Amino acid sequence: MASSKDFVEYVCGQIAEMGVVECRKMFGEYCVYLNGKAALLVCDNTVFIKQLPSIAYLVAEAETGHPYPGAKPHYILDPDDRYSLMKILTAAEPDLTYPKKRK
C-alpha cells in the first residue's frame, strides 16, 4: 500500500520550521529531504529514519522495521510527536547525506 500524499505533506509540515523541506516520490513511496539531505522515508504511511549512531540514544525505545523489501532496518518515528521528530532530525542532520548526482 502506497503512502498518501496528504500523510507525506503532514510529515513535511511537522518539520517545516527546521529549514527547506521537500518530498520526492521514489519507487512508489516518498523520501523527505531536509536542507537538501535525504532525511526520512515514508512508506505505507509509516515514517522511517536510517539507524545512525548519532540518534541511537534518542530512539533507544523505538520500534524498527524495513521500509521496503531488502532494506536495512530503520527506526520507526511517530510523526505526531513534533518535538521528538525535530530533536531526532537535529541530532541526525550532520550524518545525513546529500543525494548523489547523476552522470
Short mmCIF file of N, CA, C and O in Angstrom, two decimals:
data_model
loop_
_atom_site.label_atom_id
_atom_site.label_comp_id
_atom_site.label_asym_id
_atom_site.label_seq_id
_atom_site.Cartn_x
_atom_site.Cartn_y
_atom_site.Cartn_z
N MET A 1 0.85 -1.18 0.00
CA MET A 1 0.00 0.00 0.00
C MET A 1 0.89 1.24 0.00
O MET A 1 1.78 1.39 0.83
N ALA A 2 0.69 2.11 -0.90
CA ALA A 2 1.50 3.32 -1.02
C ALA A 2 1.05 4.37 0.00
O ALA A 2 -0.09 4.38 0.45
N SER A 3 1.96 5.23 0.35
CA SER A 3 1.65 6.32 1.27
C SER A 3 0.78 7.35 0.58
O SER A 3 0.91 7.58 -0.62
N SER A 4 -0.08 7.99 1.35
CA SER A 4 -0.92 9.03 0.77
C SER A 4 -0.16 10.35 0.73
O SER A 4 0.65 10.64 1.61
N LYS A 5 -0.44 11.13 -0.29
CA LYS A 5 0.21 12.44 -0.43
C LYS A 5 -0.13 13.33 0.77
O LYS A 5 0.73 14.08 1.26
N ASP A 6 -1.36 13.22 1.29
CA ASP A 6 -1.76 14.02 2.46
C ASP A 6 -0.90 13.68 3.67
O ASP A 6 -0.50 14.58 4.42
N PHE A 7 -0.61 12.39 3.88
CA PHE A 7 0.21 12.00 5.02
C PHE A 7 1.62 12.54 4.88
O PHE A 7 2.20 13.06 5.84
N VAL A 8 2.17 12.44 3.68
CA VAL A 8 3.53 12.94 3.43
C VAL A 8 3.59 14.45 3.66
O VAL A 8 4.54 14.96 4.27
N GLU A 9 2.59 15.17 3.20
CA GLU A 9 2.55 16.62 3.41
C GLU A 9 2.43 16.94 4.90
O GLU A 9 3.01 17.92 5.38
N TYR A 10 1.70 16.12 5.65
CA TYR A 10 1.59 16.31 7.11
C TYR A 10 2.96 16.15 7.76
O TYR A 10 3.37 16.96 8.59
N VAL A 11 3.69 15.10 7.38
CA VAL A 11 5.03 14.86 7.93
C VAL A 11 5.94 16.04 7.60
O VAL A 11 6.66 16.54 8.48
N CYS A 12 5.89 16.51 6.37
CA CYS A 12 6.72 17.66 5.97
C CYS A 12 6.34 18.91 6.77
O CYS A 12 7.21 19.68 7.18
N GLY A 13 5.06 19.09 7.03
CA GLY A 13 4.60 20.23 7.82
C GLY A 13 5.09 20.17 9.26
O GLY A 13 5.35 21.20 9.88
N GLN A 14 5.24 18.96 9.78
CA GLN A 14 5.70 18.80 11.16
C GLN A 14 7.13 19.29 11.34
O GLN A 14 7.51 19.71 12.43
N ILE A 15 7.94 19.22 10.30
CA ILE A 15 9.35 19.62 10.41
C ILE A 15 9.67 20.87 9.60
O ILE A 15 10.82 21.23 9.44
N ALA A 16 8.66 21.54 9.10
CA ALA A 16 8.85 22.68 8.19
C ALA A 16 9.71 23.78 8.78
O ALA A 16 10.46 24.44 8.05
N GLU A 17 9.64 24.00 10.08
CA GLU A 17 10.42 25.10 10.68
C GLU A 17 11.91 24.79 10.80
O GLU A 17 12.69 25.64 11.19
N MET A 18 12.32 23.58 10.42
CA MET A 18 13.72 23.20 10.52
C MET A 18 14.55 23.66 9.33
O MET A 18 15.77 23.57 9.37
N GLY A 19 13.90 24.10 8.29
CA GLY A 19 14.64 24.52 7.10
C GLY A 19 13.85 24.21 5.85
O GLY A 19 12.62 24.17 5.86
N VAL A 20 14.56 23.94 4.77
CA VAL A 20 13.93 23.63 3.49
C VAL A 20 13.53 22.16 3.51
O VAL A 20 14.38 21.28 3.61
N VAL A 21 12.23 21.90 3.42
CA VAL A 21 11.71 20.54 3.44
C VAL A 21 11.05 20.25 2.10
O VAL A 21 10.20 21.01 1.64
N GLU A 22 11.49 19.17 1.47
CA GLU A 22 10.92 18.74 0.19
C GLU A 22 10.63 17.26 0.26
O GLU A 22 11.27 16.53 1.03
N CYS A 23 9.68 16.82 -0.54
CA CYS A 23 9.45 15.38 -0.64
C CYS A 23 9.45 15.00 -2.11
O CYS A 23 9.04 15.79 -2.97
N ARG A 24 9.97 13.82 -2.38
CA ARG A 24 10.02 13.32 -3.75
C ARG A 24 9.53 11.89 -3.75
O ARG A 24 9.86 11.10 -2.87
N LYS A 25 8.76 11.58 -4.76
CA LYS A 25 8.25 10.23 -4.91
C LYS A 25 9.38 9.35 -5.41
O LYS A 25 10.08 9.70 -6.36
N MET A 26 9.57 8.22 -4.74
CA MET A 26 10.61 7.27 -5.12
C MET A 26 10.07 5.86 -4.99
O MET A 26 9.61 5.46 -3.91
N PHE A 27 10.11 5.11 -6.05
CA PHE A 27 9.69 3.71 -6.03
C PHE A 27 8.27 3.53 -5.50
O PHE A 27 7.97 2.57 -4.81
N GLY A 28 7.41 4.49 -5.75
CA GLY A 28 6.03 4.42 -5.30
C GLY A 28 5.82 4.93 -3.89
O GLY A 28 4.70 5.01 -3.41
N GLU A 29 6.89 5.25 -3.20
CA GLU A 29 6.81 5.81 -1.85
C GLU A 29 7.51 7.18 -1.87
O GLU A 29 7.74 7.73 -2.93
N TYR A 30 7.87 7.70 -0.71
CA TYR A 30 8.42 9.06 -0.66
C TYR A 30 9.69 9.14 0.16
O TYR A 30 9.87 8.42 1.14
N CYS A 31 10.56 10.05 -0.25
CA CYS A 31 11.73 10.42 0.52
C CYS A 31 11.56 11.89 0.89
O CYS A 31 11.22 12.72 0.05
N VAL A 32 11.78 12.20 2.16
CA VAL A 32 11.67 13.58 2.64
C VAL A 32 13.09 14.11 2.80
O VAL A 32 13.93 13.48 3.46
N TYR A 33 13.34 15.26 2.20
CA TYR A 33 14.65 15.89 2.25
C TYR A 33 14.59 17.09 3.18
O TYR A 33 13.65 17.88 3.13
N LEU A 34 15.61 17.23 4.00
CA LEU A 34 15.74 18.36 4.91
C LEU A 34 17.01 19.10 4.53
O LEU A 34 18.11 18.53 4.59
N ASN A 35 16.87 20.34 4.09
CA ASN A 35 18.00 21.16 3.66
C ASN A 35 18.85 20.44 2.61
O ASN A 35 20.07 20.48 2.64
N GLY A 36 18.17 19.76 1.69
CA GLY A 36 18.84 19.09 0.59
C GLY A 36 19.35 17.69 0.88
O GLY A 36 19.83 17.00 -0.01
N LYS A 37 19.26 17.25 2.13
CA LYS A 37 19.75 15.93 2.51
C LYS A 37 18.59 14.96 2.70
O LYS A 37 17.55 15.34 3.25
N ALA A 38 18.77 13.73 2.27
CA ALA A 38 17.76 12.70 2.47
C ALA A 38 17.63 12.45 3.97
O ALA A 38 18.58 12.03 4.63
N ALA A 39 16.43 12.70 4.53
CA ALA A 39 16.26 12.60 5.98
C ALA A 39 15.34 11.46 6.39
O ALA A 39 15.67 10.71 7.32
N LEU A 40 14.20 11.34 5.75
CA LEU A 40 13.19 10.36 6.15
C LEU A 40 12.68 9.61 4.93
O LEU A 40 12.65 10.15 3.83
N LEU A 41 12.23 8.40 5.18
CA LEU A 41 11.49 7.65 4.18
C LEU A 41 10.07 7.51 4.71
O LEU A 41 9.87 7.27 5.90
N VAL A 42 9.11 7.69 3.84
CA VAL A 42 7.71 7.49 4.21
C VAL A 42 7.19 6.37 3.32
O VAL A 42 7.08 6.54 2.10
N CYS A 43 6.93 5.24 3.94
CA CYS A 43 6.48 4.05 3.22
C CYS A 43 5.27 3.47 3.95
O CYS A 43 5.32 3.28 5.17
N ASP A 44 4.21 3.19 3.22
CA ASP A 44 2.98 2.67 3.81
C ASP A 44 2.49 3.53 4.96
O ASP A 44 2.08 3.02 6.01
N ASN A 45 2.56 4.85 4.79
CA ASN A 45 2.15 5.82 5.82
C ASN A 45 2.86 5.60 7.15
O ASN A 45 2.29 5.80 8.22
N THR A 46 4.11 5.18 7.07
CA THR A 46 4.97 5.00 8.24
C THR A 46 6.25 5.80 7.98
O THR A 46 6.77 5.80 6.87
N VAL A 47 6.75 6.47 9.03
CA VAL A 47 7.94 7.31 8.90
C VAL A 47 9.16 6.54 9.41
O VAL A 47 9.18 6.06 10.54
N PHE A 48 10.17 6.44 8.55
CA PHE A 48 11.40 5.72 8.87
C PHE A 48 12.58 6.66 8.81
O PHE A 48 12.62 7.57 7.99
N ILE A 49 13.56 6.39 9.68
CA ILE A 49 14.85 7.10 9.61
C ILE A 49 15.95 6.06 9.74
O ILE A 49 15.82 5.08 10.48
N LYS A 50 17.01 6.28 9.00
CA LYS A 50 18.15 5.37 9.00
C LYS A 50 18.70 5.21 10.42
O LYS A 50 18.71 6.17 11.20
N GLN A 51 19.17 4.02 10.74
CA GLN A 51 19.77 3.80 12.05
C GLN A 51 21.17 4.41 12.06
O GLN A 51 22.09 3.87 11.47
N LEU A 52 21.28 5.55 12.71
CA LEU A 52 22.54 6.28 12.80
C LEU A 52 23.02 6.30 14.24
O LEU A 52 22.22 6.46 15.17
N PRO A 53 24.33 6.17 14.47
CA PRO A 53 24.85 6.21 15.83
C PRO A 53 24.52 7.52 16.56
O PRO A 53 24.30 7.53 17.77
N SER A 54 24.42 8.61 15.81
CA SER A 54 24.17 9.92 16.42
C SER A 54 22.77 10.05 17.03
O SER A 54 22.54 10.95 17.83
N ILE A 55 21.85 9.17 16.67
CA ILE A 55 20.49 9.27 17.22
C ILE A 55 20.12 8.06 18.08
O ILE A 55 19.01 8.01 18.61
N ALA A 56 21.01 7.12 18.24
CA ALA A 56 20.70 5.88 18.96
C ALA A 56 20.18 6.16 20.37
O ALA A 56 19.23 5.52 20.83
N TYR A 57 20.76 7.13 21.06
CA TYR A 57 20.33 7.43 22.43
C TYR A 57 18.93 8.05 22.47
O TYR A 57 18.23 7.95 23.47
N LEU A 58 18.51 8.68 21.38
CA LEU A 58 17.19 9.31 21.33
C LEU A 58 16.08 8.34 20.97
O LEU A 58 14.91 8.59 21.28
N VAL A 59 16.44 7.26 20.30
CA VAL A 59 15.42 6.32 19.82
C VAL A 59 15.64 4.91 20.36
O VAL A 59 15.24 3.93 19.74
N ALA A 60 16.24 4.84 21.53
CA ALA A 60 16.54 3.54 22.12
C ALA A 60 15.31 2.66 22.26
O ALA A 60 15.38 1.44 22.14
N GLU A 61 14.16 3.26 22.50
CA GLU A 61 12.92 2.51 22.69
C GLU A 61 12.10 2.39 21.41
O GLU A 61 11.03 1.80 21.42
N ALA A 62 12.58 2.97 20.33
CA ALA A 62 11.81 3.00 19.08
C ALA A 62 11.73 1.62 18.45
O ALA A 62 12.65 0.82 18.51
N GLU A 63 10.61 1.39 17.82
CA GLU A 63 10.41 0.17 17.05
C GLU A 63 11.26 0.28 15.78
O GLU A 63 11.56 1.38 15.31
N THR A 64 11.66 -0.85 15.23
CA THR A 64 12.40 -0.85 13.98
C THR A 64 11.60 -1.63 12.93
O THR A 64 10.74 -2.43 13.26
N GLY A 65 11.91 -1.35 11.69
CA GLY A 65 11.25 -2.04 10.60
C GLY A 65 11.99 -1.79 9.30
O GLY A 65 12.95 -1.02 9.26
N HIS A 66 11.52 -2.44 8.26
CA HIS A 66 12.12 -2.30 6.94
C HIS A 66 11.18 -1.48 6.06
O HIS A 66 10.04 -1.88 5.85
N PRO A 67 11.65 -0.35 5.55
CA PRO A 67 10.77 0.49 4.73
C PRO A 67 10.36 -0.17 3.41
O PRO A 67 9.31 0.13 2.87
N TYR A 68 11.19 -1.05 2.91
CA TYR A 68 10.89 -1.76 1.67
C TYR A 68 11.67 -3.08 1.69
O TYR A 68 12.65 -3.21 2.44
N PRO A 69 11.26 -4.06 0.91
CA PRO A 69 11.96 -5.35 0.90
C PRO A 69 13.43 -5.18 0.54
O PRO A 69 13.79 -4.48 -0.39
N GLY A 70 14.28 -5.82 1.32
CA GLY A 70 15.71 -5.77 1.07
C GLY A 70 16.42 -4.62 1.75
O GLY A 70 17.65 -4.55 1.72
N ALA A 71 15.68 -3.72 2.38
CA ALA A 71 16.29 -2.57 3.07
C ALA A 71 16.85 -3.00 4.43
O ALA A 71 16.37 -3.94 5.04
N LYS A 72 17.85 -2.28 4.87
CA LYS A 72 18.36 -2.47 6.22
C LYS A 72 17.30 -1.97 7.20
O LYS A 72 16.47 -1.13 6.84
N PRO A 73 17.36 -2.43 8.45
CA PRO A 73 16.38 -1.94 9.43
C PRO A 73 16.52 -0.43 9.65
O PRO A 73 17.63 0.11 9.63
N HIS A 74 15.41 0.23 9.83
CA HIS A 74 15.33 1.66 10.12
C HIS A 74 14.51 1.84 11.39
O HIS A 74 13.70 0.98 11.74
N TYR A 75 14.72 2.96 12.06
CA TYR A 75 13.87 3.30 13.20
C TYR A 75 12.54 3.82 12.66
O TYR A 75 12.50 4.52 11.65
N ILE A 76 11.47 3.50 13.37
CA ILE A 76 10.15 4.00 13.02
C ILE A 76 9.84 5.16 13.96
O ILE A 76 9.97 5.03 15.19
N LEU A 77 9.46 6.30 13.39
CA LEU A 77 9.20 7.50 14.17
C LEU A 77 7.72 7.83 14.21
O LEU A 77 6.97 7.49 13.29
N ASP A 78 7.31 8.51 15.27
CA ASP A 78 5.93 8.96 15.42
C ASP A 78 5.81 10.36 14.83
O ASP A 78 6.33 11.31 15.41
N PRO A 79 5.14 10.50 13.70
CA PRO A 79 5.04 11.82 13.08
C PRO A 79 4.19 12.81 13.87
O PRO A 79 4.28 14.02 13.64
N ASP A 80 3.39 12.33 14.80
CA ASP A 80 2.54 13.22 15.59
C ASP A 80 3.32 13.90 16.72
O ASP A 80 2.87 14.90 17.26
N ASP A 81 4.48 13.35 17.08
CA ASP A 81 5.30 13.92 18.15
C ASP A 81 6.32 14.87 17.52
O ASP A 81 7.47 14.50 17.29
N ARG A 82 5.88 16.07 17.23
CA ARG A 82 6.71 17.06 16.52
C ARG A 82 8.02 17.35 17.27
O ARG A 82 9.08 17.41 16.66
N TYR A 83 7.95 17.49 18.58
CA TYR A 83 9.14 17.81 19.36
C TYR A 83 10.21 16.72 19.20
O TYR A 83 11.37 17.01 18.91
N SER A 84 9.83 15.47 19.38
CA SER A 84 10.78 14.37 19.24
C SER A 84 11.30 14.24 17.82
O SER A 84 12.49 14.00 17.60
N LEU A 85 10.43 14.41 16.86
CA LEU A 85 10.81 14.33 15.46
C LEU A 85 11.88 15.37 15.14
O LEU A 85 12.91 15.05 14.53
N MET A 86 11.68 16.58 15.58
CA MET A 86 12.66 17.64 15.30
C MET A 86 13.95 17.42 16.09
O MET A 86 15.04 17.67 15.58
N LYS A 87 13.84 16.92 17.32
CA LYS A 87 15.03 16.65 18.13
C LYS A 87 15.88 15.55 17.47
O LYS A 87 17.10 15.67 17.39
N ILE A 88 15.23 14.51 16.99
CA ILE A 88 15.94 13.42 16.33
C ILE A 88 16.58 13.90 15.04
O ILE A 88 17.76 13.61 14.77
N LEU A 89 15.87 14.67 14.25
CA LEU A 89 16.43 15.17 12.99
C LEU A 89 17.57 16.16 13.22
O LEU A 89 18.53 16.18 12.46
N THR A 90 17.48 16.95 14.28
CA THR A 90 18.57 17.87 14.60
C THR A 90 19.84 17.09 14.93
O THR A 90 20.94 17.44 14.47
N ALA A 91 19.70 16.02 15.69
CA ALA A 91 20.86 15.19 16.05
C ALA A 91 21.39 14.44 14.83
O ALA A 91 22.61 14.22 14.70
N ALA A 92 20.51 14.03 13.94
CA ALA A 92 20.90 13.23 12.78
C ALA A 92 21.47 14.06 11.63
O ALA A 92 22.24 13.54 10.82
N GLU A 93 21.10 15.33 11.55
CA GLU A 93 21.43 16.13 10.37
C GLU A 93 22.91 16.10 9.98
O GLU A 93 23.21 15.97 8.79
N PRO A 94 23.87 16.17 10.90
CA PRO A 94 25.27 16.12 10.46
C PRO A 94 25.64 14.81 9.75
O PRO A 94 26.55 14.77 8.94
N ASP A 95 24.92 13.73 10.05
CA ASP A 95 25.22 12.43 9.44
C ASP A 95 24.38 12.13 8.20
O ASP A 95 24.60 11.12 7.53
N LEU A 96 23.42 12.98 7.90
CA LEU A 96 22.61 12.78 6.71
C LEU A 96 23.42 13.14 5.48
O LEU A 96 24.31 13.99 5.54
N THR A 97 23.10 12.52 4.37
CA THR A 97 23.90 12.73 3.17
C THR A 97 23.09 13.40 2.07
O THR A 97 21.87 13.25 1.99
N TYR A 98 23.79 14.11 1.23
CA TYR A 98 23.18 14.70 0.05
C TYR A 98 23.02 13.59 -0.98
O TYR A 98 23.86 12.66 -1.05
N PRO A 99 22.00 13.66 -1.81
CA PRO A 99 21.85 12.65 -2.87
C PRO A 99 23.02 12.72 -3.84
O PRO A 99 23.56 13.80 -4.09
N LYS A 100 23.38 11.57 -4.36
CA LYS A 100 24.47 11.53 -5.35
C LYS A 100 23.97 12.09 -6.67
O LYS A 100 22.84 11.85 -7.08
N LYS A 101 24.82 12.87 -7.32
CA LYS A 101 24.47 13.46 -8.61
C LYS A 101 24.54 12.38 -9.69
O LYS A 101 25.43 11.56 -9.71
N ARG A 102 23.55 12.43 -10.56
CA ARG A 102 23.55 11.50 -11.70
C ARG A 102 24.51 12.00 -12.76
O ARG A 102 24.63 13.20 -12.98
N LYS A 103 25.13 11.07 -13.43
CA LYS A 103 26.07 11.45 -14.50
C LYS A 103 25.32 11.63 -15.80
O LYS A 103 24.34 11.08 -16.09
#
